[in-house]
Short mmCIF file of C-alpha atoms and ligand atoms in Angstrom, two decimals:
data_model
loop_
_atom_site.label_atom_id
_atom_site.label_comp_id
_atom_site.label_asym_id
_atom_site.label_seq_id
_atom_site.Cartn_x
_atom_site.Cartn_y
_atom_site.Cartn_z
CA UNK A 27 -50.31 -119.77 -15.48
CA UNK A 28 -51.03 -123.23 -17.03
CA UNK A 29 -50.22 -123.43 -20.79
CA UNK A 30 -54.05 -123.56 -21.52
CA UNK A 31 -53.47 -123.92 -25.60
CA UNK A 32 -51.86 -127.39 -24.71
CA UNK A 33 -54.50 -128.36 -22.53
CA UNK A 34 -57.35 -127.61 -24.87
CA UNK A 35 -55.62 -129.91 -27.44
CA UNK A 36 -56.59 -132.60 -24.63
CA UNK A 37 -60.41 -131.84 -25.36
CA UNK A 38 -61.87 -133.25 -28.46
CA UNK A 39 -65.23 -130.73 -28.29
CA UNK A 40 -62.52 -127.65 -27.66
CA UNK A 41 -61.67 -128.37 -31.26
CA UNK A 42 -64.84 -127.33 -32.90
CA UNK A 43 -66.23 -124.63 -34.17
CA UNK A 44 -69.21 -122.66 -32.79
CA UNK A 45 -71.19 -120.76 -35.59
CA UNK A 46 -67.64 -120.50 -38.02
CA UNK A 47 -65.25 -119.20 -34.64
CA UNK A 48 -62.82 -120.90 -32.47
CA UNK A 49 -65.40 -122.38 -29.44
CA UNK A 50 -65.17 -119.67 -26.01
CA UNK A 51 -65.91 -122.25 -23.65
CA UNK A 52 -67.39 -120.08 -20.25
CA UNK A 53 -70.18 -122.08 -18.60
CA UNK A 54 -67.87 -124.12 -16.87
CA UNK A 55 -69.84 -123.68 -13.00
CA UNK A 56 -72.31 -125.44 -15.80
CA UNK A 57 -70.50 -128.21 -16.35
CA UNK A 58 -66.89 -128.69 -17.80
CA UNK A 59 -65.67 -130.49 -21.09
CA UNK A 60 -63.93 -133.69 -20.60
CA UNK A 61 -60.67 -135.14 -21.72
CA UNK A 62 -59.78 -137.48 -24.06
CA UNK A 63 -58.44 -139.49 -20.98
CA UNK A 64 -62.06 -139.32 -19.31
CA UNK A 65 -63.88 -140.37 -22.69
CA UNK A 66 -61.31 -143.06 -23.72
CA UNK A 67 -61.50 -144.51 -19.56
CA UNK A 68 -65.07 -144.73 -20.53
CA UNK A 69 -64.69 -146.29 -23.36
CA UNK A 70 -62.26 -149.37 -22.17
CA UNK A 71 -64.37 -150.02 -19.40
CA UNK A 72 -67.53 -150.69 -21.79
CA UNK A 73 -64.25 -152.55 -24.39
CA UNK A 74 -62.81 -154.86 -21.50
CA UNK A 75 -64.48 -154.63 -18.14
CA UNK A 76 -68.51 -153.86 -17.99
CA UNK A 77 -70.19 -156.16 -15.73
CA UNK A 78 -72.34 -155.91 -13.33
CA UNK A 79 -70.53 -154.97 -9.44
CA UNK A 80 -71.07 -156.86 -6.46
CA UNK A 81 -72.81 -159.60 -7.61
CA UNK A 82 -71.16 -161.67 -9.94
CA UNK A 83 -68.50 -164.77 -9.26
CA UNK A 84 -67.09 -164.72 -12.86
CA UNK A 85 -63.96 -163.27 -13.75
CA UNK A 86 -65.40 -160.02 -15.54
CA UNK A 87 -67.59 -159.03 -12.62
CA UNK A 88 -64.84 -159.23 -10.49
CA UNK A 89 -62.79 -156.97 -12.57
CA UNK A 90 -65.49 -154.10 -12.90
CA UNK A 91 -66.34 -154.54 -9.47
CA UNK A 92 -62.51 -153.78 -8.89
CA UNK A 93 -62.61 -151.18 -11.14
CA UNK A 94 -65.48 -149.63 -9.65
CA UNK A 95 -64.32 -150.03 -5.92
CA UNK A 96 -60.64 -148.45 -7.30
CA UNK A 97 -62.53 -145.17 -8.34
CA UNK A 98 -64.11 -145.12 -4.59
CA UNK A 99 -60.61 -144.97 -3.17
CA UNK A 100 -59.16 -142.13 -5.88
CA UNK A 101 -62.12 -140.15 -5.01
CA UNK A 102 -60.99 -140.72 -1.53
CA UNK A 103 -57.29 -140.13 -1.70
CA UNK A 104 -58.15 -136.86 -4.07
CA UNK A 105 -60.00 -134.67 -0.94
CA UNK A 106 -58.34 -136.84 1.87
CA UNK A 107 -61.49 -138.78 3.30
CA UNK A 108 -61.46 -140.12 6.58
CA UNK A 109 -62.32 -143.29 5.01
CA UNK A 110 -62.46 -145.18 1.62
CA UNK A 111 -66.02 -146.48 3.47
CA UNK A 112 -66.82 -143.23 3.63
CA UNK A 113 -67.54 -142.43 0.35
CA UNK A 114 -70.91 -142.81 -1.11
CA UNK A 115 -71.26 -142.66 -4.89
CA UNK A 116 -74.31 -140.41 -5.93
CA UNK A 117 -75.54 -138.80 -9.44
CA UNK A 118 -73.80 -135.45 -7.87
CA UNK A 119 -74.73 -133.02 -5.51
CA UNK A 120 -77.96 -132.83 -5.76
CA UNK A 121 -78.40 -136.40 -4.97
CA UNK A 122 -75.30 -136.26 -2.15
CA UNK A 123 -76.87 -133.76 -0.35
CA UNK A 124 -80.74 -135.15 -0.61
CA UNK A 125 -79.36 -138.11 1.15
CA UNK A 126 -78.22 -136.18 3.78
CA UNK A 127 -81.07 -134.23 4.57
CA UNK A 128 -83.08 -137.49 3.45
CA UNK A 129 -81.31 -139.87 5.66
CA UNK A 130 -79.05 -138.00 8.66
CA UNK A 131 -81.97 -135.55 8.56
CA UNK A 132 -84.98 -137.25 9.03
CA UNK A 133 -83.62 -139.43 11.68
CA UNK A 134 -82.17 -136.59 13.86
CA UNK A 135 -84.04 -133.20 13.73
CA UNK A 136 -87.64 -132.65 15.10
CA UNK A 137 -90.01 -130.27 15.73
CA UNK A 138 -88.35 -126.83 17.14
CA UNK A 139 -85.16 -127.38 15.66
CA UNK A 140 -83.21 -125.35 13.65
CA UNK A 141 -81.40 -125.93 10.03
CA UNK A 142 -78.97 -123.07 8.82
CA UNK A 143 -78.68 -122.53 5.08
CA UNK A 144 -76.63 -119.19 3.53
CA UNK A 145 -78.76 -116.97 0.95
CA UNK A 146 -75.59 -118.05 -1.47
CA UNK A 147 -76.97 -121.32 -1.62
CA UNK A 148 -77.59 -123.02 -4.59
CA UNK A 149 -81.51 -124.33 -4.43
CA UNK A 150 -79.92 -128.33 -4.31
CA UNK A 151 -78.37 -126.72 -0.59
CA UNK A 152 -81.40 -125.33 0.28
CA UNK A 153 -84.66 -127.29 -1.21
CA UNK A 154 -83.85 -130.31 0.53
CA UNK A 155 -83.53 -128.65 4.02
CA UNK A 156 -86.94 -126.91 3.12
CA UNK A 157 -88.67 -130.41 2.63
CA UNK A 158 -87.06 -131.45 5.46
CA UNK A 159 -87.63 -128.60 7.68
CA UNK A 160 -91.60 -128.21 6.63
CA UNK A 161 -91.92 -132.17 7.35
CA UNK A 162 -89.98 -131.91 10.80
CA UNK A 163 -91.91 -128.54 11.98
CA UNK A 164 -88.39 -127.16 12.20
CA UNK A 165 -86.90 -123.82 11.39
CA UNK A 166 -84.87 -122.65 8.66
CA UNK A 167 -82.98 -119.66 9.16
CA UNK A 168 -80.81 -118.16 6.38
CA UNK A 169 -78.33 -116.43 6.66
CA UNK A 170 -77.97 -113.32 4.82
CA UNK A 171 -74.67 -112.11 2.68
CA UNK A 172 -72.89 -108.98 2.66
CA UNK A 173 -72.90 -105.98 0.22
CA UNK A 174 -69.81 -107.66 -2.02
CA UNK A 175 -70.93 -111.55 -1.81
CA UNK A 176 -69.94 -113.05 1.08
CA UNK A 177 -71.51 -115.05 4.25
CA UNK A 178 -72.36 -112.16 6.52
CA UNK A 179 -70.14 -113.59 9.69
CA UNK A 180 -72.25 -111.62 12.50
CA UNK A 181 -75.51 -112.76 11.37
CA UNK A 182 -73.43 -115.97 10.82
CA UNK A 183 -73.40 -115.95 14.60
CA UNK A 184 -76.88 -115.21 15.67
CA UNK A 185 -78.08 -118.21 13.53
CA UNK A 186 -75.86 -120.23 15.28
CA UNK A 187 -77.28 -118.87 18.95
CA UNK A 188 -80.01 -120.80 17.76
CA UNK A 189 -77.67 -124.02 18.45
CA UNK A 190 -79.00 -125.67 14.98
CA UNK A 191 -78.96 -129.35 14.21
CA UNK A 192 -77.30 -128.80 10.53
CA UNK A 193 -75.59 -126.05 9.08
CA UNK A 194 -75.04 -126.60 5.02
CA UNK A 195 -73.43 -123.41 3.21
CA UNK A 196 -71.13 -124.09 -0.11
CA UNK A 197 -67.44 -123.49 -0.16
CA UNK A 198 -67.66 -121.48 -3.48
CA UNK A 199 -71.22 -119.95 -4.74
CA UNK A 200 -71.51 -120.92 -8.46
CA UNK A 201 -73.37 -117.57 -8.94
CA UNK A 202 -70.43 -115.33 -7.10
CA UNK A 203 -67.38 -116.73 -7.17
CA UNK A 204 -67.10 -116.35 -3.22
CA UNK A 205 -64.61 -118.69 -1.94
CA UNK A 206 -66.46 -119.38 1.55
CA UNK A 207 -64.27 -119.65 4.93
CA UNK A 208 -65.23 -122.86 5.49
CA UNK A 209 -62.93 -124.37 8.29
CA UNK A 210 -63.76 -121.82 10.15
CA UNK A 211 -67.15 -121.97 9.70
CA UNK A 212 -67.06 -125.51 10.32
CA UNK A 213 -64.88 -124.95 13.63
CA UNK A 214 -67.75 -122.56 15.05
CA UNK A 215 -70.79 -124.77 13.39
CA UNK A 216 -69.05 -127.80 15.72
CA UNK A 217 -68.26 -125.22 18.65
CA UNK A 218 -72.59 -124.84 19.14
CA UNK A 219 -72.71 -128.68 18.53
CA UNK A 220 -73.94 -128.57 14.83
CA UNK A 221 -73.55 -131.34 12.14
CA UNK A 222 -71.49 -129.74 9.12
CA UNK A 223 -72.64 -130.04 5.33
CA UNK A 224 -70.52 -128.58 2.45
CA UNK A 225 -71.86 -128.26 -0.80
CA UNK A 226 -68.84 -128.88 -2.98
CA UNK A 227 -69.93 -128.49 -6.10
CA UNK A 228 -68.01 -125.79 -7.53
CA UNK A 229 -64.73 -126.01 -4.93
CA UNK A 230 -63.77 -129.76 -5.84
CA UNK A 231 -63.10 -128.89 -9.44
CA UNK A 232 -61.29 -125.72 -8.36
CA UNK A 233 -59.49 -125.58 -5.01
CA UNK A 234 -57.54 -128.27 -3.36
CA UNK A 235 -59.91 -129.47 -1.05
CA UNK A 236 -58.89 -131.60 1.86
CA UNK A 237 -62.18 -132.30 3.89
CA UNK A 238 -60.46 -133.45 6.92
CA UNK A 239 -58.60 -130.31 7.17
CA UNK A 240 -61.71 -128.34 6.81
CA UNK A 241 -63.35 -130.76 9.56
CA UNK A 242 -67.02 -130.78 7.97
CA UNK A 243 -69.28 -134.08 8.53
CA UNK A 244 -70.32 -134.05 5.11
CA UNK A 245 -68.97 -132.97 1.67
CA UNK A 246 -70.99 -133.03 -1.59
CA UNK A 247 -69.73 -132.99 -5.47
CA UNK A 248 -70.10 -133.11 -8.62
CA UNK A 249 -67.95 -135.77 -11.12
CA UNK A 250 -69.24 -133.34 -14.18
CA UNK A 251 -67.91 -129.98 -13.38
CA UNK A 252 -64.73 -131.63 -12.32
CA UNK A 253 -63.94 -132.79 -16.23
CA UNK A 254 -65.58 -136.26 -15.42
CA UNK A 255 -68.94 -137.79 -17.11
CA UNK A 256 -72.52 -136.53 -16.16
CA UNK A 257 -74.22 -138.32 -13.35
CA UNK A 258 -71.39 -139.02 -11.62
CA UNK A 259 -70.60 -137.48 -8.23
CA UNK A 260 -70.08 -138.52 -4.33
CA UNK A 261 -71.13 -138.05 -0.76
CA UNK A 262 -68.18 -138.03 1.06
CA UNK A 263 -68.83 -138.72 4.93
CA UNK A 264 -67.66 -139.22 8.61
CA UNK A 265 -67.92 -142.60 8.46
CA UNK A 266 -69.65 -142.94 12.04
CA UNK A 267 -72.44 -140.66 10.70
CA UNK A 268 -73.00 -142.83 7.86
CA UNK A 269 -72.94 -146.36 10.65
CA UNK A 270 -75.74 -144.37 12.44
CA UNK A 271 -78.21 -142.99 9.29
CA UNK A 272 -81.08 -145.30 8.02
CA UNK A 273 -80.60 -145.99 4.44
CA UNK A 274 -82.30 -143.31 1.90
CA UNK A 275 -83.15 -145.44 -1.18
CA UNK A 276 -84.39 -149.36 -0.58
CA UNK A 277 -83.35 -151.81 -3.34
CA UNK A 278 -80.79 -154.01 -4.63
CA UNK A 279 -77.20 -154.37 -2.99
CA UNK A 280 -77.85 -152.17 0.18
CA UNK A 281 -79.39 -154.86 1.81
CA UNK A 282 -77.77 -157.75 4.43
CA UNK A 283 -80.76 -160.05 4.93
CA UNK A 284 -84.56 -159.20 3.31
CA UNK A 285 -87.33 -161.04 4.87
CA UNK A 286 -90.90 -160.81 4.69
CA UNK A 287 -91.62 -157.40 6.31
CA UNK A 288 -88.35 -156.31 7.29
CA UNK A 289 -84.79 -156.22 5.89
CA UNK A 290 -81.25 -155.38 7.42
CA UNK A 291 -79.07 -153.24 5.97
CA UNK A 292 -75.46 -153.87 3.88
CA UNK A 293 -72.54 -152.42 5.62
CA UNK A 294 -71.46 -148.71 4.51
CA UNK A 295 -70.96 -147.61 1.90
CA UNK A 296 -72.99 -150.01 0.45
CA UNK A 297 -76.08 -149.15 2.12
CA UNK A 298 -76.47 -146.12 0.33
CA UNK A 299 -75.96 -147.44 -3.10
CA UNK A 300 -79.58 -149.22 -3.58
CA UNK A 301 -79.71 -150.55 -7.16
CA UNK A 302 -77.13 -151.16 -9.81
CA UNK A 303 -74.83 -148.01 -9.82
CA UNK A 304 -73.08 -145.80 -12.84
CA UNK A 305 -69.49 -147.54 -12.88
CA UNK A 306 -69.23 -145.54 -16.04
CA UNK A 307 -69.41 -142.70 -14.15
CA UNK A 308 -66.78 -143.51 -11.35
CA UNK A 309 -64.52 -145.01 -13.63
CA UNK A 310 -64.66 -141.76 -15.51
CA UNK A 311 -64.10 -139.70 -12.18
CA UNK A 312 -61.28 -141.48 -11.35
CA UNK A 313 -59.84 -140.64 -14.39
CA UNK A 314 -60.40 -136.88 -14.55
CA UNK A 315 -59.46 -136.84 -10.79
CA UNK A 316 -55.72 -138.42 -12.38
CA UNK A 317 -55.79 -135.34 -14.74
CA UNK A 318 -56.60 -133.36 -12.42
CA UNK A 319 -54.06 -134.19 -10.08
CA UNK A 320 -51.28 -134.62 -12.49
CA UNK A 321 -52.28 -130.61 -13.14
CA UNK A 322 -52.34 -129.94 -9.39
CA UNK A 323 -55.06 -128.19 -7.90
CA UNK A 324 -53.25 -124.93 -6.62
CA UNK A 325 -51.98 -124.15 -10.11
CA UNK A 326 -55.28 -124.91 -11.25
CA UNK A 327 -56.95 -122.28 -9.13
CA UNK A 328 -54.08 -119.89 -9.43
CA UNK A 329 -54.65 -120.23 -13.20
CA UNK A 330 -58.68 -119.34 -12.96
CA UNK A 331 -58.29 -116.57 -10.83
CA UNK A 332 -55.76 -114.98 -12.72
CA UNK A 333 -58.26 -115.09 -15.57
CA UNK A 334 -61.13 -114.15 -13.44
CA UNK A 335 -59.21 -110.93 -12.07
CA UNK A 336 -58.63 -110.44 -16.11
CA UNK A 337 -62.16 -110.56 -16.60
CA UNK A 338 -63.09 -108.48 -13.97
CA UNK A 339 -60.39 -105.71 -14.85
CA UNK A 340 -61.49 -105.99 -18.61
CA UNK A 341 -65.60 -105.79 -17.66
CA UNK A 342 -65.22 -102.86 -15.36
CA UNK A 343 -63.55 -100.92 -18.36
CA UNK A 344 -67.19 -101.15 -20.04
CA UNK A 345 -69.79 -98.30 -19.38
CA UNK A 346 -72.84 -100.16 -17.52
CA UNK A 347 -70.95 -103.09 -16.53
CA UNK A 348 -71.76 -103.99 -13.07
CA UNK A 349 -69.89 -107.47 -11.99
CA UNK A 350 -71.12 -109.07 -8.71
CA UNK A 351 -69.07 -110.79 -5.67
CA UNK A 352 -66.31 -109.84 -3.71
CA UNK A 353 -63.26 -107.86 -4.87
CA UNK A 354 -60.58 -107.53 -1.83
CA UNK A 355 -58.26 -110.63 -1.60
CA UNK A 356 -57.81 -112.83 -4.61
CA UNK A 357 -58.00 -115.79 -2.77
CA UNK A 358 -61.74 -114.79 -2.18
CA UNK A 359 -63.04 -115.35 -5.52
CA UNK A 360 -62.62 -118.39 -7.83
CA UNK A 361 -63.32 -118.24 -11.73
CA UNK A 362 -66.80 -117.20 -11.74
CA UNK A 363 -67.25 -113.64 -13.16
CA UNK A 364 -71.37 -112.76 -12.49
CA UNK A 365 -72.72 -109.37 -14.08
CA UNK A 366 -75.01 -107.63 -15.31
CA UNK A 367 -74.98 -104.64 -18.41
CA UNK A 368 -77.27 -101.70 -18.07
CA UNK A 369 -80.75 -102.76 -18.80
CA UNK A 370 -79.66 -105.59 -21.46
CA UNK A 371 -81.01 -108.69 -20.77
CA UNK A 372 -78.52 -111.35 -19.84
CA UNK A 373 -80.51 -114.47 -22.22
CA UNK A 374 -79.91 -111.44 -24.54
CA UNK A 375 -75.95 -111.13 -23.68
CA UNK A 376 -75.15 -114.66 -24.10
CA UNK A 377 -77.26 -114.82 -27.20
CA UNK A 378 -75.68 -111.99 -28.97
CA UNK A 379 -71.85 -113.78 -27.53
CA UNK A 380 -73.11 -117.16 -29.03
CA UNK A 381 -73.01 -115.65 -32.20
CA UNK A 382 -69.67 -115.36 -31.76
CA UNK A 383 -69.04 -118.51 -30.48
CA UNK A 384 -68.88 -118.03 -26.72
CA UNK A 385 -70.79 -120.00 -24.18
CA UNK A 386 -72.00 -118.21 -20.60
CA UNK A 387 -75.13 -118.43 -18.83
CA UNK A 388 -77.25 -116.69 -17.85
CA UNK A 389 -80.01 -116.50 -15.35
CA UNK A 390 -80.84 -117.07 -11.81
CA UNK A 391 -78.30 -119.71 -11.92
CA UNK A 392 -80.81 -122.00 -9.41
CA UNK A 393 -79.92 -119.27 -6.50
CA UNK A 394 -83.19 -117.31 -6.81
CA UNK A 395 -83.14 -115.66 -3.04
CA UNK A 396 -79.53 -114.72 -3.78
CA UNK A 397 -80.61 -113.18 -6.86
CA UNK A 398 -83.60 -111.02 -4.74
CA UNK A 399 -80.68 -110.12 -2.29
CA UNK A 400 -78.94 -108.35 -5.52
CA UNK A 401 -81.83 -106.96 -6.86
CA UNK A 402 -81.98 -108.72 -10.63
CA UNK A 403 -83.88 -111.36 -12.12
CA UNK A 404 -80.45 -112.92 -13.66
CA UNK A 405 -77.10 -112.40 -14.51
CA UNK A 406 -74.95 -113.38 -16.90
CA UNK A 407 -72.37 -115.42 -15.83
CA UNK A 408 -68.70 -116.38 -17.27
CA UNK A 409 -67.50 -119.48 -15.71
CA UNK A 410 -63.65 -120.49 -16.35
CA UNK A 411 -61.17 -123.45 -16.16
CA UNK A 412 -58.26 -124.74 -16.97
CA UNK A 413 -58.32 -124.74 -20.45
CA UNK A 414 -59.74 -120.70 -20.95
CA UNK A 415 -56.55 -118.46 -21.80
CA UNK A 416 -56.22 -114.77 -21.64
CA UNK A 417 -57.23 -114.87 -25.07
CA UNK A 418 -60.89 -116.19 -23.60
CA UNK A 419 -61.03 -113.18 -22.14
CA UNK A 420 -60.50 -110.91 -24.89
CA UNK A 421 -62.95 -112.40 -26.94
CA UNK A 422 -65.54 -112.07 -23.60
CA UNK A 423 -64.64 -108.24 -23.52
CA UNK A 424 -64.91 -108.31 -27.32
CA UNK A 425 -68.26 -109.41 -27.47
CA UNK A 426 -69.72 -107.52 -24.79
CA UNK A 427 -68.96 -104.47 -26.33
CA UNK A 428 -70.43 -105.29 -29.49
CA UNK A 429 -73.54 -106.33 -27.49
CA UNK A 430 -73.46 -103.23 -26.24
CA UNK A 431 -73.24 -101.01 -29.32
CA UNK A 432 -75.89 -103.41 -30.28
CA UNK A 433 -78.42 -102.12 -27.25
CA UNK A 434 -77.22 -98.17 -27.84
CA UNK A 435 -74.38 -98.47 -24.30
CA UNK A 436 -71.42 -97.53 -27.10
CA UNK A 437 -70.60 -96.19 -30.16
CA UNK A 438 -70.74 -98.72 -32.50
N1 C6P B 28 -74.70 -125.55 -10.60
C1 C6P B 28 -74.52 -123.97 -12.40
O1 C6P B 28 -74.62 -123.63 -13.59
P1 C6P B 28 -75.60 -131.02 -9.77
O2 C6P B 28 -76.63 -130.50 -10.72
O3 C6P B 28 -76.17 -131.97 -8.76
O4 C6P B 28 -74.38 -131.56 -10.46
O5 C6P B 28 -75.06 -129.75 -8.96
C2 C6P B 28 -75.93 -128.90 -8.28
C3 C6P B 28 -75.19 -127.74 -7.70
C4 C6P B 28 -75.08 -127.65 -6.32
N2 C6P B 28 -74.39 -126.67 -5.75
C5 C6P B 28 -73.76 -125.73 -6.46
C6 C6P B 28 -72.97 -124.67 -5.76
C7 C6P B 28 -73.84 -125.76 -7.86
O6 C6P B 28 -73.22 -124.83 -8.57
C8 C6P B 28 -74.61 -126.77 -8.49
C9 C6P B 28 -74.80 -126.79 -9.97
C10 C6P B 28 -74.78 -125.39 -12.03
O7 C6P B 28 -74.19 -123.16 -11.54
C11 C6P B 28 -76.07 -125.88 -12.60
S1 C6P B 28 -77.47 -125.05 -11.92
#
């Protein structure tokens, strides 16, 4: 396992307090806690560099359009894009994946088509394909999940009889923990002629992720559960998808030529990045991407699911505990431990934790037709990383069982 007590010396907010006791940091499929390398990268940029990109001749702009266009090409080198060009800076996923649907998809499905979406999907993998879908007269079909979490693979298969357009389904559910088969659900998307979206939100921070091994067309993520700053994320792309897609947002910098009443379009990846973007933000990525890297992302995930298979083994020693997602192989689940206690309310759970200075959410975790599929309005939802220890757990297993004398499930 990593030596998490070193790490967490990295993280300046891992050194507070919560209400008087050492700060349980669990939301972490929320969003993670950054480094003192992300906030100091920050920091110097804004000290030496901050300029506007792409537009200015002097010196300065030239370095923080440098700066800027070196954080496209980490992000690329970190998950192996087919090209630097390729990748399109976005606030995260939500935004990477809204362009898709809002660019690729508007131009290429019509009326009779089909989109395939997984009933794990997070609502920014499935919202967008509704809009789309109910604009296009097209169909939606979902696929459902199995008893234990995962993508049901035979109704997998009828959806794709349907020879859809798109099929978007995330590599990890932030609500399960299901690690997703995704090259091969890429390799039979692309068998039936389908264009293949990933939803990479909670795989790029945990998994090493290579997307040309896993042959999608596109791959969205998130810079802020990855240790970098908020609003910072990417699209990354086939780069001949992104030559053939109309732009998504019109504005500054994504333009060649504007005229009157028409306007032609900057070359990629450029013509996806209307307006002045959030160099903060990349630089930042490209700095937690270093620390990330210099960690390695197999020890990384190694490290969470050794705590999550603590958590688990911990939780199902508690009377009433019911944890969700798949159990079998351990490369199935990442560190996301979803459950429910009895009839305690999970905003009740992770209020009566708080007190003790834990962090988890809980709710529908934006997944509300997976959340129908398991019968509950919400769960509560422990979420780790690379800085959560053994001793993490403890205090999880701690806490729930004082909630639970609390509610009448033990003796106090
Ligand atoms: N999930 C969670 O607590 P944004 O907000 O764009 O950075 O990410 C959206 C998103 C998309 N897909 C998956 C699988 C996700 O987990 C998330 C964000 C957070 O689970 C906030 S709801």
């Amino acid at each position: 396992m990593l030596d998490a007590a070193r790490l967490r010396a990295d993280f300046p907010l891992l050194q507070r307090l919560e209400n008087g006791r050492r700060l349980v940091y669990l939301d972490n499929a929320a969003t993670t806690q950054k480094p003192e390398a992300v906030l100091s990268a920050i920091l110097d940029y804004y000290h030496s560099t901050n300029a506007n990109v792409h537009r200015g001749a002097y010196g300065l702009a030239i370095r923080a359009t440098e700066a800027y266009e070196a954080a496209r090409e980490r992000v690329a080198g970190y998950l192996n894009a087919w090209a630097t060009e390729g990748v399109v800076f976005t606030r995260g996923t939500t935004e990477a994946i809204n362009l898709v649907a809002g660019a690729y998809g508007r131009a290429t499905v019509r009326a009779g088509d089909t989109v395939v979406v997984t009933a794990m999907d997070h609502h920014s993998n499935l919202v967008p394909w509704q809009i789309l879908c109910q604009e296009k007269g097209a169909t939606l079909r979902m696929v459902e999940i199995t008893e234990d979490g995962r993508i049901d693979l035979s109704d997998f298969g009828l959806a794709l009889e349907r020879n859809p357009k798109i099929v978007a389904f995330p590599y990890v559910s932030n609500a399960l923990g299901t690690v997703n088969p995704a090259a091969q659900l890429a390799r039979l998307s692309h068998a039936v002629g389908a264009v293949v979206v990933v939803d990479g939100a909670q795989s790029t921070p945990h998994l090493k992720v290579d997307v040309q091994e896993l042959d999608c067309d596109f791959y969205a993520l998130s810079g802020h559960k990855m240790l970098g700053p908020m609003g910072s994320g990417a699209l990354i792309a086939k780069p001949q998808l992104l030559e053939t897609m109309p732009p998504y947002h019109g504005g500054g910098e994504m333009i060649s030529k504007v005229w009157d009443d028409h306007s032609t379009y900057n070359k990629i990846p450029h013509k996806f990045e209307a307006g002045t973007p959030n160099v903060e933000g990349a630089v930042g990525l490209a700095a937690a991407i270093d620390y990330l890297a210099r960690l390695g992302p197999d020890r990384i995930a190694e490290h969470e699911q050794a705590l999550a298979r603590a958590a688990i083994e911990r939780l199902a020693q508690i009377e009433g505990v019911t944890v969700y997602g798949p159990r079998g192989p351990r490369d199935h689940r990442a560190g996301v431990v979803s459950f429910t206690y009895g009839d305690i309310h999970p905003h009740d759970i992770a209020t009566i934790l708080d007190q003790d200075g834990i962090c988890i959410r809980a709710g529908h975790h934006c997944t509300q037709p997976l959340m129908r599929r398991l019968n509950v309005a919400a769960t509560a939802r422990a979420s780790f990383y690379l800085y959560n220890d053994l001793e993490d757990v403890d205090a999880l297993a701690g806490s729930l069982v004082k909630a639970g004398a609390l509610f009448g499930y033990v003796p106090a």
